[in-house]
Amino acid sequence: MTSEIVVIGGGTAGARLARQLGAGARVTVLGEETHAPYNRVLLAEVLAGRYGPEVIALPEVPVRRGVRATAVDRDRRLVHCADGTSVAYDRLVLATGSNPVLPPLRGLGPGLPDGVHPFRTLDDCAALSAAVRPGTRAVVVGGGLLGVSAARALATRGAKVVLAQQGEHLMERQLDTSASALLRAHLELLGVEVHTECRVRGMRTTADGAVGAVVLADGFALDAEIVVLACGVRPRVGLAVDAGLEVRRGIVVDDELRTSDPYIHAIGDCAEHDGVVHGLAGPALEQADVLAAVLRAEGARYTGTRALTRLTLASTTSPFDLAAFGDPTPRPGDDVVQLADATRGAYRKVVVRGDRLVGGVLLGDLASVGALARAWEGDEALPDSLPLLHLLTDDGGL
């Protein structure tokens, strides 16, 4: 492999690809952030003060840090950068990731008011960490995985946290109502005030331009010294759109993770394969591994990722472990196996359709998650002789 490979993006996907291609490959990674690549999944642990930034660093790969790509010239196969330089490529990989969604709220102009923070990068984490003190009034907008992690971390730092979720329950994409109720109870035990079915209308600022309150749709105002916007993410596709590549929700790729330009690939949060944008670390890593094999002409194909979501909220007083996969909401005719232990705050549920696992949630006790994850990720048929209740035993019954 002697071609010049340029990777735009030094995050999880881009760094993994460079590492998999190896030291002998001619790879240039352009990273917009000034930090070395790091594990974004662990940002909440840094905010909580459990890890220093150096702990979440990924294995080192050469990255041109602080370099923002501004345009792709497909005819000349050049990437133009904000610092005035251009980089030639034989193969280009877009690993541009995603941007936090900033909701259309009153009081949010072109720039965020002082005290209003996205939570997506290490710089976001550092700014939040500098702002929070014991007793700080903090409002987290968004009750998905990111919002729950941020609320938990801020509470750990002693902030007075309110979590405002527009949907009916927390982590709607991953959890059913029973699991979400346990998660809510865990957060409330830590002092987090949780509001669901709660639409945020806007922000109220103080005379000096800093945030002072979050205003709800019913007019009620939540006092706030800091606000965390955790309303989801959106694939970063601007470069691809400007370059004329096919873009739907994400940058459309085929089974070789190739875009509509045969010399350009896309992986990670920005990529859309078979109509799916995953937005998770597991699929990003798998796509990077497959693309490395494609670029080595090893005949690899990406057929999709059956991702399992893990969330560990470490604590000496109230640890909380969660794993979720597939769709935990059964259809008519599905088999459902469910075990709940309210005393221990443990909950296990799997949904079986025919001879296949189609979804599941485990909270509090993850002893069986390994076997279940293997069966789910491998899309394996369950043995006919296996009583379904055994799926929830410590070895998953498999």
Tab-separated table of C-alpha atoms in Angstrom:
chain	number	residue	atom	x	y	z
A	1	MET	CA	0.000	0.000	0.000
A	2	THR	CA	1.882	3.050	-1.281
A	3	SER	CA	-0.971	5.506	-1.946
A	4	GLU	CA	-1.336	8.731	0.010
A	5	ILE	CA	-4.224	8.372	2.454
A	6	VAL	CA	-5.610	11.513	4.081
A	7	VAL	CA	-7.999	11.210	7.021
A	8	ILE	CA	-10.071	14.234	8.029
A	9	GLY	CA	-10.843	13.781	11.710
A	10	GLY	CA	-8.670	12.685	14.610
A	11	GLY	CA	-11.419	11.224	16.765
A	12	THR	CA	-12.259	7.622	17.580
A	13	ALA	CA	-12.766	6.469	13.983
A	14	GLY	CA	-9.904	8.397	12.378
A	15	ALA	CA	-7.365	7.463	15.033
A	16	ARG	CA	-8.380	3.783	14.928
A	17	LEU	CA	-8.018	3.692	11.140
A	18	ALA	CA	-4.522	5.221	11.244
A	19	ARG	CA	-3.489	2.753	13.930
A	20	GLN	CA	-4.874	-0.233	11.997
A	21	LEU	CA	-3.103	0.813	8.799
A	22	GLY	CA	0.183	0.762	10.696
A	23	ALA	CA	3.423	2.699	10.698
A	24	GLY	CA	4.312	1.634	7.150
A	25	ALA	CA	1.270	3.322	5.600
A	26	ARG	CA	1.460	6.821	4.146
A	27	VAL	CA	-1.310	8.369	6.229
A	28	THR	CA	-1.944	12.009	7.133
A	29	VAL	CA	-4.536	12.608	9.845
A	30	LEU	CA	-5.965	16.136	10.105
A	31	GLY	CA	-7.371	16.799	13.573
A	32	GLU	CA	-9.339	19.971	14.222
A	33	GLU	CA	-8.874	19.760	17.989
A	34	THR	CA	-5.548	20.693	19.557
A	35	HIS	CA	-5.661	17.624	21.809
A	36	ALA	CA	-4.288	14.223	20.968
A	37	PRO	CA	-7.063	11.716	20.134
A	38	TYR	CA	-9.087	10.690	23.181
A	39	ASN	CA	-11.978	8.449	24.172
A	40	ARG	CA	-15.055	10.661	23.973
A	41	VAL	CA	-17.150	8.053	25.788
A	42	LEU	CA	-15.270	8.828	29.016
A	43	LEU	CA	-15.738	12.612	29.008
A	44	ALA	CA	-18.308	12.391	31.797
A	45	GLU	CA	-15.747	10.610	33.984
A	46	VAL	CA	-13.345	13.512	33.434
A	47	LEU	CA	-16.092	16.008	34.287
A	48	ALA	CA	-16.899	14.047	37.439
A	49	GLY	CA	-13.251	14.318	38.482
A	50	ARG	CA	-12.617	10.587	38.452
A	51	TYR	CA	-10.177	10.694	35.524
A	52	GLY	CA	-7.667	13.245	34.344
A	53	PRO	CA	-7.675	14.103	30.635
A	54	GLU	CA	-4.513	12.075	30.121
A	55	VAL	CA	-6.263	8.885	31.248
A	56	ILE	CA	-8.748	8.947	28.355
A	57	ALA	CA	-6.090	9.463	25.660
A	58	LEU	CA	-6.189	6.889	22.860
A	59	PRO	CA	-3.050	5.005	21.775
A	60	GLU	CA	-0.912	7.623	20.065
A	61	VAL	CA	-0.998	8.086	16.310
A	62	PRO	CA	0.568	10.966	14.347
A	63	VAL	CA	-2.016	13.731	13.925
A	64	ARG	CA	-1.682	17.236	12.547
A	65	ARG	CA	-3.477	18.891	15.440
A	66	GLY	CA	-5.439	22.112	15.263
A	67	VAL	CA	-5.841	21.846	11.488
A	68	ARG	CA	-9.350	22.403	10.121
A	69	ALA	CA	-10.159	21.142	6.632
A	70	THR	CA	-12.232	23.723	4.761
A	71	ALA	CA	-12.770	22.219	1.301
A	72	VAL	CA	-12.220	19.107	-0.798
A	73	ASP	CA	-11.154	19.577	-4.428
A	74	ARG	CA	-12.222	16.272	-5.955
A	75	ASP	CA	-10.857	17.057	-9.420
A	76	ARG	CA	-7.325	17.747	-8.166
A	77	ARG	CA	-7.645	15.439	-5.132
A	78	LEU	CA	-6.644	18.110	-2.660
A	79	VAL	CA	-7.837	18.960	0.844
A	80	HIS	CA	-7.632	22.678	1.587
A	81	CYS	CA	-7.109	23.721	5.206
A	82	ALA	CA	-7.863	26.862	7.216
A	83	ASP	CA	-4.137	27.465	7.826
A	84	GLY	CA	-3.603	27.966	4.076
A	85	THR	CA	-2.034	24.581	3.399
A	86	SER	CA	-3.301	21.902	1.041
A	87	VAL	CA	-2.830	18.145	1.287
A	88	ALA	CA	-2.897	15.828	-1.724
A	89	TYR	CA	-4.564	12.428	-1.506
A	90	ASP	CA	-4.980	9.252	-3.458
A	91	ARG	CA	-7.658	8.091	-1.025
A	92	LEU	CA	-9.547	10.450	1.292
A	93	VAL	CA	-11.372	9.327	4.429
A	94	LEU	CA	-13.997	11.554	6.014
A	95	ALA	CA	-14.129	10.831	9.737
A	96	THR	CA	-15.580	14.204	10.645
A	97	GLY	CA	-17.814	12.916	13.434
A	98	SER	CA	-20.839	14.863	14.605
A	99	ASN	CA	-21.811	18.199	16.101
A	100	PRO	CA	-24.007	18.745	19.147
A	101	VAL	CA	-27.543	19.770	18.289
A	102	LEU	CA	-28.250	23.272	19.567
A	103	PRO	CA	-32.019	23.591	19.836
A	104	PRO	CA	-33.855	26.662	18.484
A	105	LEU	CA	-34.436	28.274	21.854
A	106	ARG	CA	-35.243	31.879	22.597
A	107	GLY	CA	-32.151	33.562	23.938
A	108	LEU	CA	-29.782	31.452	21.864
A	109	GLY	CA	-28.280	33.700	19.207
A	110	PRO	CA	-25.310	33.057	16.916
A	111	GLY	CA	-23.152	32.629	20.020
A	112	LEU	CA	-24.023	30.899	23.283
A	113	PRO	CA	-24.573	33.102	26.370
A	114	ASP	CA	-21.987	32.812	29.122
A	115	GLY	CA	-22.722	29.726	31.170
A	116	VAL	CA	-24.352	27.728	28.342
A	117	HIS	CA	-22.256	24.744	27.301
A	118	PRO	CA	-22.426	21.957	24.744
A	119	PHE	CA	-20.854	18.710	25.987
A	120	ARG	CA	-19.070	17.024	23.143
A	121	THR	CA	-15.326	17.741	23.326
A	122	LEU	CA	-12.523	17.820	25.860
A	123	ASP	CA	-12.574	21.621	25.664
A	124	ASP	CA	-16.309	21.575	26.481
A	125	CYS	CA	-15.498	19.343	29.431
A	126	ALA	CA	-12.741	21.671	30.663
A	127	ALA	CA	-15.013	24.728	30.419
A	128	LEU	CA	-17.761	22.982	32.375
A	129	SER	CA	-15.322	21.699	34.971
A	130	ALA	CA	-14.000	25.226	35.532
A	131	ALA	CA	-17.535	26.594	35.940
A	132	VAL	CA	-19.014	24.086	38.386
A	133	ARG	CA	-18.694	24.433	42.148
A	134	PRO	CA	-20.526	22.773	45.045
A	135	GLY	CA	-23.975	24.336	45.090
A	136	THR	CA	-23.842	25.607	41.476
A	137	ARG	CA	-27.333	25.604	39.948
A	138	ALA	CA	-27.074	23.533	36.770
A	139	VAL	CA	-29.739	22.606	34.228
A	140	VAL	CA	-29.105	19.791	31.757
A	141	VAL	CA	-31.355	19.937	28.683
A	142	GLY	CA	-31.791	16.457	27.225
A	143	GLY	CA	-32.319	13.094	28.881
A	144	GLY	CA	-30.496	10.791	26.493
A	145	LEU	CA	-27.258	8.958	27.183
A	146	LEU	CA	-25.180	12.149	27.059
A	147	GLY	CA	-27.547	14.174	29.235
A	148	VAL	CA	-27.799	11.451	31.876
A	149	SER	CA	-23.994	11.140	31.975
A	150	ALA	CA	-23.553	14.913	32.291
A	151	ALA	CA	-26.191	15.233	35.021
A	152	ARG	CA	-24.619	12.403	36.999
A	153	ALA	CA	-21.149	13.940	36.695
A	154	LEU	CA	-22.295	17.404	37.756
A	155	ALA	CA	-24.148	15.958	40.752
A	156	THR	CA	-20.981	14.110	41.726
A	157	ARG	CA	-19.209	17.499	41.747
A	158	GLY	CA	-21.809	18.859	44.185
A	159	ALA	CA	-23.906	20.900	41.764
A	160	LYS	CA	-27.658	21.288	42.257
A	161	VAL	CA	-28.790	19.627	39.030
A	162	VAL	CA	-32.096	19.707	37.182
A	163	LEU	CA	-32.460	17.387	34.185
A	164	ALA	CA	-35.123	18.452	31.674
A	165	GLN	CA	-36.224	15.787	29.180
A	166	GLN	CA	-38.808	16.469	26.486
A	167	GLY	CA	-39.752	12.799	26.052
A	168	GLU	CA	-41.790	10.586	28.312
A	169	HIS	CA	-38.807	8.892	29.934
A	170	LEU	CA	-35.022	8.976	30.136
A	171	MET	CA	-32.869	7.355	27.446
A	172	GLU	CA	-35.882	6.579	25.259
A	173	ARG	CA	-33.736	5.147	22.455
A	174	GLN	CA	-32.275	2.426	24.686
A	175	LEU	CA	-34.598	1.791	27.635
A	176	ASP	CA	-38.162	0.689	28.260
A	177	THR	CA	-40.288	2.466	30.857
A	178	SER	CA	-39.383	0.114	33.729
A	179	ALA	CA	-35.639	0.457	33.174
A	180	SER	CA	-35.968	4.205	32.751
A	181	ALA	CA	-37.822	4.443	36.062
A	182	LEU	CA	-34.911	2.722	37.820
A	183	LEU	CA	-32.463	5.083	36.152
A	184	ARG	CA	-34.542	8.052	37.253
A	185	ALA	CA	-34.627	6.761	40.830
A	186	HIS	CA	-30.850	6.412	40.768
A	187	LEU	CA	-30.389	10.010	39.620
A	188	GLU	CA	-32.879	11.326	42.169
A	189	LEU	CA	-31.030	9.457	44.917
A	190	LEU	CA	-28.005	11.556	43.944
A	191	GLY	CA	-30.031	14.750	44.239
A	192	VAL	CA	-30.802	15.268	40.550
A	193	GLU	CA	-34.252	16.779	39.990
A	194	VAL	CA	-35.711	15.079	36.903
A	195	HIS	CA	-38.473	16.565	34.742
A	196	THR	CA	-39.844	14.481	31.853
A	197	GLU	CA	-42.392	15.537	29.207
A	198	CYS	CA	-40.879	18.931	29.737
A	199	ARG	CA	-40.239	21.159	26.726
A	200	VAL	CA	-37.702	23.941	27.059
A	201	ARG	CA	-38.751	27.173	25.359
A	202	GLY	CA	-35.772	29.444	25.898
A	203	MET	CA	-33.120	31.039	28.068
A	204	ARG	CA	-33.262	34.117	30.240
A	205	THR	CA	-30.034	36.074	30.598
A	206	THR	CA	-28.803	38.454	33.257
A	207	ALA	CA	-27.841	42.097	32.734
A	208	ASP	CA	-24.252	41.094	31.994
A	209	GLY	CA	-25.292	38.596	29.311
A	210	ALA	CA	-24.850	35.397	31.333
A	211	VAL	CA	-27.516	32.737	31.565
A	212	GLY	CA	-29.849	33.183	34.514
A	213	ALA	CA	-32.690	30.747	33.900
A	214	VAL	CA	-34.090	28.109	31.579
A	215	VAL	CA	-37.695	28.871	30.611
A	216	LEU	CA	-40.094	25.980	30.048
A	217	ALA	CA	-42.997	25.905	27.604
A	218	ASP	CA	-45.506	26.474	30.420
A	219	GLY	CA	-43.638	29.628	31.475
A	220	PHE	CA	-41.995	28.113	34.542
A	221	ALA	CA	-38.366	29.184	34.937
A	222	LEU	CA	-35.539	27.011	36.281
A	223	ASP	CA	-32.823	29.141	37.869
A	224	ALA	CA	-29.477	28.294	36.331
A	225	GLU	CA	-25.889	29.415	36.604
A	226	ILE	CA	-24.781	26.876	34.014
A	227	VAL	CA	-26.768	25.077	31.321
A	228	VAL	CA	-25.627	21.946	29.501
A	229	LEU	CA	-27.165	21.326	26.079
A	230	ALA	CA	-27.291	17.558	25.566
A	231	CYS	CA	-29.967	17.412	22.882
A	232	GLY	CA	-28.306	14.868	20.654
A	233	VAL	CA	-25.821	15.089	17.807
A	234	ARG	CA	-25.974	15.597	14.063
A	235	PRO	CA	-23.482	14.150	11.549
A	236	ARG	CA	-20.914	16.669	10.308
A	237	VAL	CA	-21.495	16.557	6.577
A	238	GLY	CA	-20.663	20.120	5.476
A	239	LEU	CA	-17.456	19.180	3.656
A	240	ALA	CA	-19.201	16.341	1.868
A	241	VAL	CA	-22.146	18.507	0.824
A	242	ASP	CA	-19.847	21.243	-0.483
A	243	ALA	CA	-17.862	18.624	-2.408
A	244	GLY	CA	-21.015	17.307	-4.082
A	245	LEU	CA	-21.047	13.870	-2.446
A	246	GLU	CA	-24.315	12.048	-1.828
A	247	VAL	CA	-25.601	12.976	1.609
A	248	ARG	CA	-28.872	12.035	3.311
A	249	ARG	CA	-28.804	12.046	7.100
A	250	GLY	CA	-25.109	11.187	6.865
A	251	ILE	CA	-22.569	10.717	4.083
A	252	VAL	CA	-23.865	7.741	2.104
A	253	VAL	CA	-21.403	4.836	1.866
A	254	ASP	CA	-21.503	1.335	0.392
A	255	ASP	CA	-20.199	-1.942	1.833
A	256	GLU	CA	-16.607	-0.776	1.196
A	257	LEU	CA	-17.440	2.417	3.107
A	258	ARG	CA	-16.963	4.259	-0.176
A	259	THR	CA	-18.920	7.424	-0.930
A	260	SER	CA	-20.361	8.439	-4.296
A	261	ASP	CA	-16.762	9.392	-5.211
A	262	PRO	CA	-14.710	6.175	-5.597
A	263	TYR	CA	-11.630	7.865	-4.101
A	264	ILE	CA	-13.390	9.051	-0.930
A	265	HIS	CA	-14.593	6.964	2.025
A	266	ALA	CA	-16.462	7.897	5.207
A	267	ILE	CA	-16.552	6.226	8.628
A	268	GLY	CA	-17.871	6.908	12.107
A	269	ASP	CA	-20.599	9.296	13.191
A	270	CYS	CA	-20.703	11.103	9.828
A	271	ALA	CA	-21.308	7.956	7.735
A	272	GLU	CA	-24.659	6.493	6.677
A	273	HIS	CA	-24.608	2.834	5.670
A	274	ASP	CA	-27.734	1.054	4.479
A	275	GLY	CA	-29.850	3.934	5.784
A	276	VAL	CA	-28.341	3.829	9.290
A	277	VAL	CA	-26.238	6.459	11.078
A	278	HIS	CA	-25.017	4.766	14.243
A	279	GLY	CA	-23.437	7.615	16.191
A	280	LEU	CA	-21.773	5.198	18.634
A	281	ALA	CA	-18.176	4.239	19.355
A	282	GLY	CA	-18.599	0.517	18.631
A	283	PRO	CA	-19.726	0.898	15.010
A	284	ALA	CA	-17.076	3.602	14.424
A	285	LEU	CA	-14.329	1.212	15.511
A	286	GLU	CA	-15.712	-1.641	13.405
A	287	GLN	CA	-15.975	0.604	10.342
A	288	ALA	CA	-12.369	1.737	10.814
A	289	ASP	CA	-11.189	-1.872	11.013
A	290	VAL	CA	-13.108	-2.850	7.872
A	291	LEU	CA	-11.861	0.168	5.939
A	292	ALA	CA	-8.267	-0.592	6.892
A	293	ALA	CA	-8.742	-4.032	5.343
A	294	VAL	CA	-10.409	-2.502	2.265
A	295	LEU	CA	-7.480	-0.126	1.759
A	296	ARG	CA	-5.110	-3.096	2.039
A	297	ALA	CA	-7.133	-4.785	-0.733
A	298	GLU	CA	-8.132	-7.669	1.534
A	299	GLY	CA	-11.657	-7.934	0.176
A	300	ALA	CA	-13.396	-6.850	3.382
A	301	ARG	CA	-17.021	-5.693	3.475
A	302	TYR	CA	-18.989	-3.804	6.114
A	303	THR	CA	-22.418	-5.314	6.688
A	304	GLY	CA	-23.539	-3.199	9.631
A	305	THR	CA	-23.003	-3.260	13.378
A	306	ARG	CA	-25.321	-4.681	15.990
A	307	ALA	CA	-24.306	-2.250	18.691
A	308	LEU	CA	-24.674	-2.739	22.431
A	309	THR	CA	-24.791	0.390	24.609
A	310	ARG	CA	-22.942	0.270	27.922
A	311	LEU	CA	-23.099	2.911	30.645
A	312	THR	CA	-21.192	2.596	33.891
A	313	LEU	CA	-21.719	5.328	36.468
A	314	ALA	CA	-19.043	4.557	39.021
A	315	SER	CA	-19.467	5.627	42.623
A	316	THR	CA	-18.366	4.437	46.037
A	317	THR	CA	-21.894	4.901	47.389
A	318	SER	CA	-24.237	4.153	44.475
A	319	PRO	CA	-22.659	2.531	41.433
A	320	PHE	CA	-24.913	2.028	38.459
A	321	ASP	CA	-24.355	-0.261	35.475
A	322	LEU	CA	-26.511	-0.418	32.382
A	323	ALA	CA	-26.436	-2.343	29.121
A	324	ALA	CA	-28.989	-2.144	26.319
A	325	PHE	CA	-29.219	-3.594	22.825
A	326	GLY	CA	-31.738	-3.710	20.002
A	327	ASP	CA	-35.367	-2.825	20.601
A	328	PRO	CA	-36.641	-3.601	24.115
A	329	THR	CA	-40.279	-2.985	23.086
A	330	PRO	CA	-41.932	-6.282	22.068
A	331	ARG	CA	-44.274	-6.776	19.127
A	332	PRO	CA	-47.324	-9.045	19.215
A	333	GLY	CA	-46.146	-12.640	19.251
A	334	ASP	CA	-42.723	-11.907	20.758
A	335	ASP	CA	-41.536	-13.716	23.873
A	336	VAL	CA	-40.479	-11.508	26.782
A	337	VAL	CA	-38.426	-12.634	29.763
A	338	GLN	CA	-38.139	-10.178	32.614
A	339	LEU	CA	-36.666	-10.261	36.103
A	340	ALA	CA	-36.778	-7.354	38.549
A	341	ASP	CA	-35.275	-6.947	42.010
A	342	ALA	CA	-36.456	-3.641	43.449
A	343	THR	CA	-34.438	-4.069	46.635
A	344	ARG	CA	-31.147	-4.263	44.750
A	345	GLY	CA	-32.249	-1.958	41.938
A	346	ALA	CA	-31.586	-4.730	39.416
A	347	TYR	CA	-33.593	-5.307	36.243
A	348	ARG	CA	-33.143	-7.723	33.346
A	349	LYS	CA	-35.301	-8.060	30.261
A	350	VAL	CA	-34.860	-9.705	26.870
A	351	VAL	CA	-37.182	-9.818	23.876
A	352	VAL	CA	-37.082	-12.923	21.644
A	353	ARG	CA	-38.651	-13.095	18.181
A	354	GLY	CA	-38.725	-16.596	16.787
A	355	ASP	CA	-35.286	-18.009	17.596
A	356	ARG	CA	-33.459	-14.647	17.764
A	357	LEU	CA	-32.785	-12.034	20.407
A	358	VAL	CA	-34.162	-8.700	19.180
A	359	GLY	CA	-33.555	-6.502	22.213
A	360	GLY	CA	-32.767	-6.345	25.869
A	361	VAL	CA	-31.996	-4.179	28.883
A	362	LEU	CA	-29.911	-5.006	31.940
A	363	LEU	CA	-29.496	-2.681	34.896
A	364	GLY	CA	-27.632	-3.067	38.146
A	365	ASP	CA	-26.333	-6.596	37.588
A	366	LEU	CA	-24.553	-7.248	34.300
A	367	ALA	CA	-23.354	-10.777	35.037
A	368	SER	CA	-25.169	-12.193	31.997
A	369	VAL	CA	-24.364	-9.398	29.568
A	370	GLY	CA	-21.350	-11.100	27.968
A	371	ALA	CA	-23.239	-14.147	26.695
A	372	LEU	CA	-26.244	-12.067	25.656
A	373	ALA	CA	-24.017	-9.621	23.797
A	374	ARG	CA	-22.356	-12.466	21.879
A	375	ALA	CA	-25.714	-13.921	20.881
A	376	TRP	CA	-27.006	-10.502	19.843
A	377	GLU	CA	-23.935	-9.288	18.000
A	378	GLY	CA	-23.508	-12.600	16.179
A	379	ASP	CA	-27.234	-12.790	15.357
A	380	GLU	CA	-27.126	-16.403	16.533
A	381	ALA	CA	-30.144	-18.682	16.683
A	382	LEU	CA	-31.041	-19.646	20.253
A	383	PRO	CA	-30.952	-23.381	21.021
A	384	ASP	CA	-34.413	-25.013	20.897
A	385	SER	CA	-33.722	-26.795	24.163
A	386	LEU	CA	-32.875	-23.606	26.068
A	387	PRO	CA	-35.568	-22.417	28.510
A	388	LEU	CA	-35.877	-18.689	27.853
A	389	LEU	CA	-35.580	-17.896	31.557
A	390	HIS	CA	-31.993	-19.156	31.414
A	391	LEU	CA	-31.122	-16.187	29.191
A	392	LEU	CA	-31.113	-14.095	32.353
A	393	THR	CA	-28.887	-16.364	34.432
A	394	ASP	CA	-25.346	-15.261	35.179
A	395	ASP	CA	-23.882	-17.073	32.169
A	396	GLY	CA	-26.717	-16.057	29.853
A	397	GLY	CA	-27.668	-19.722	29.537
A	398	LEU	CA	-25.534	-19.903	26.395
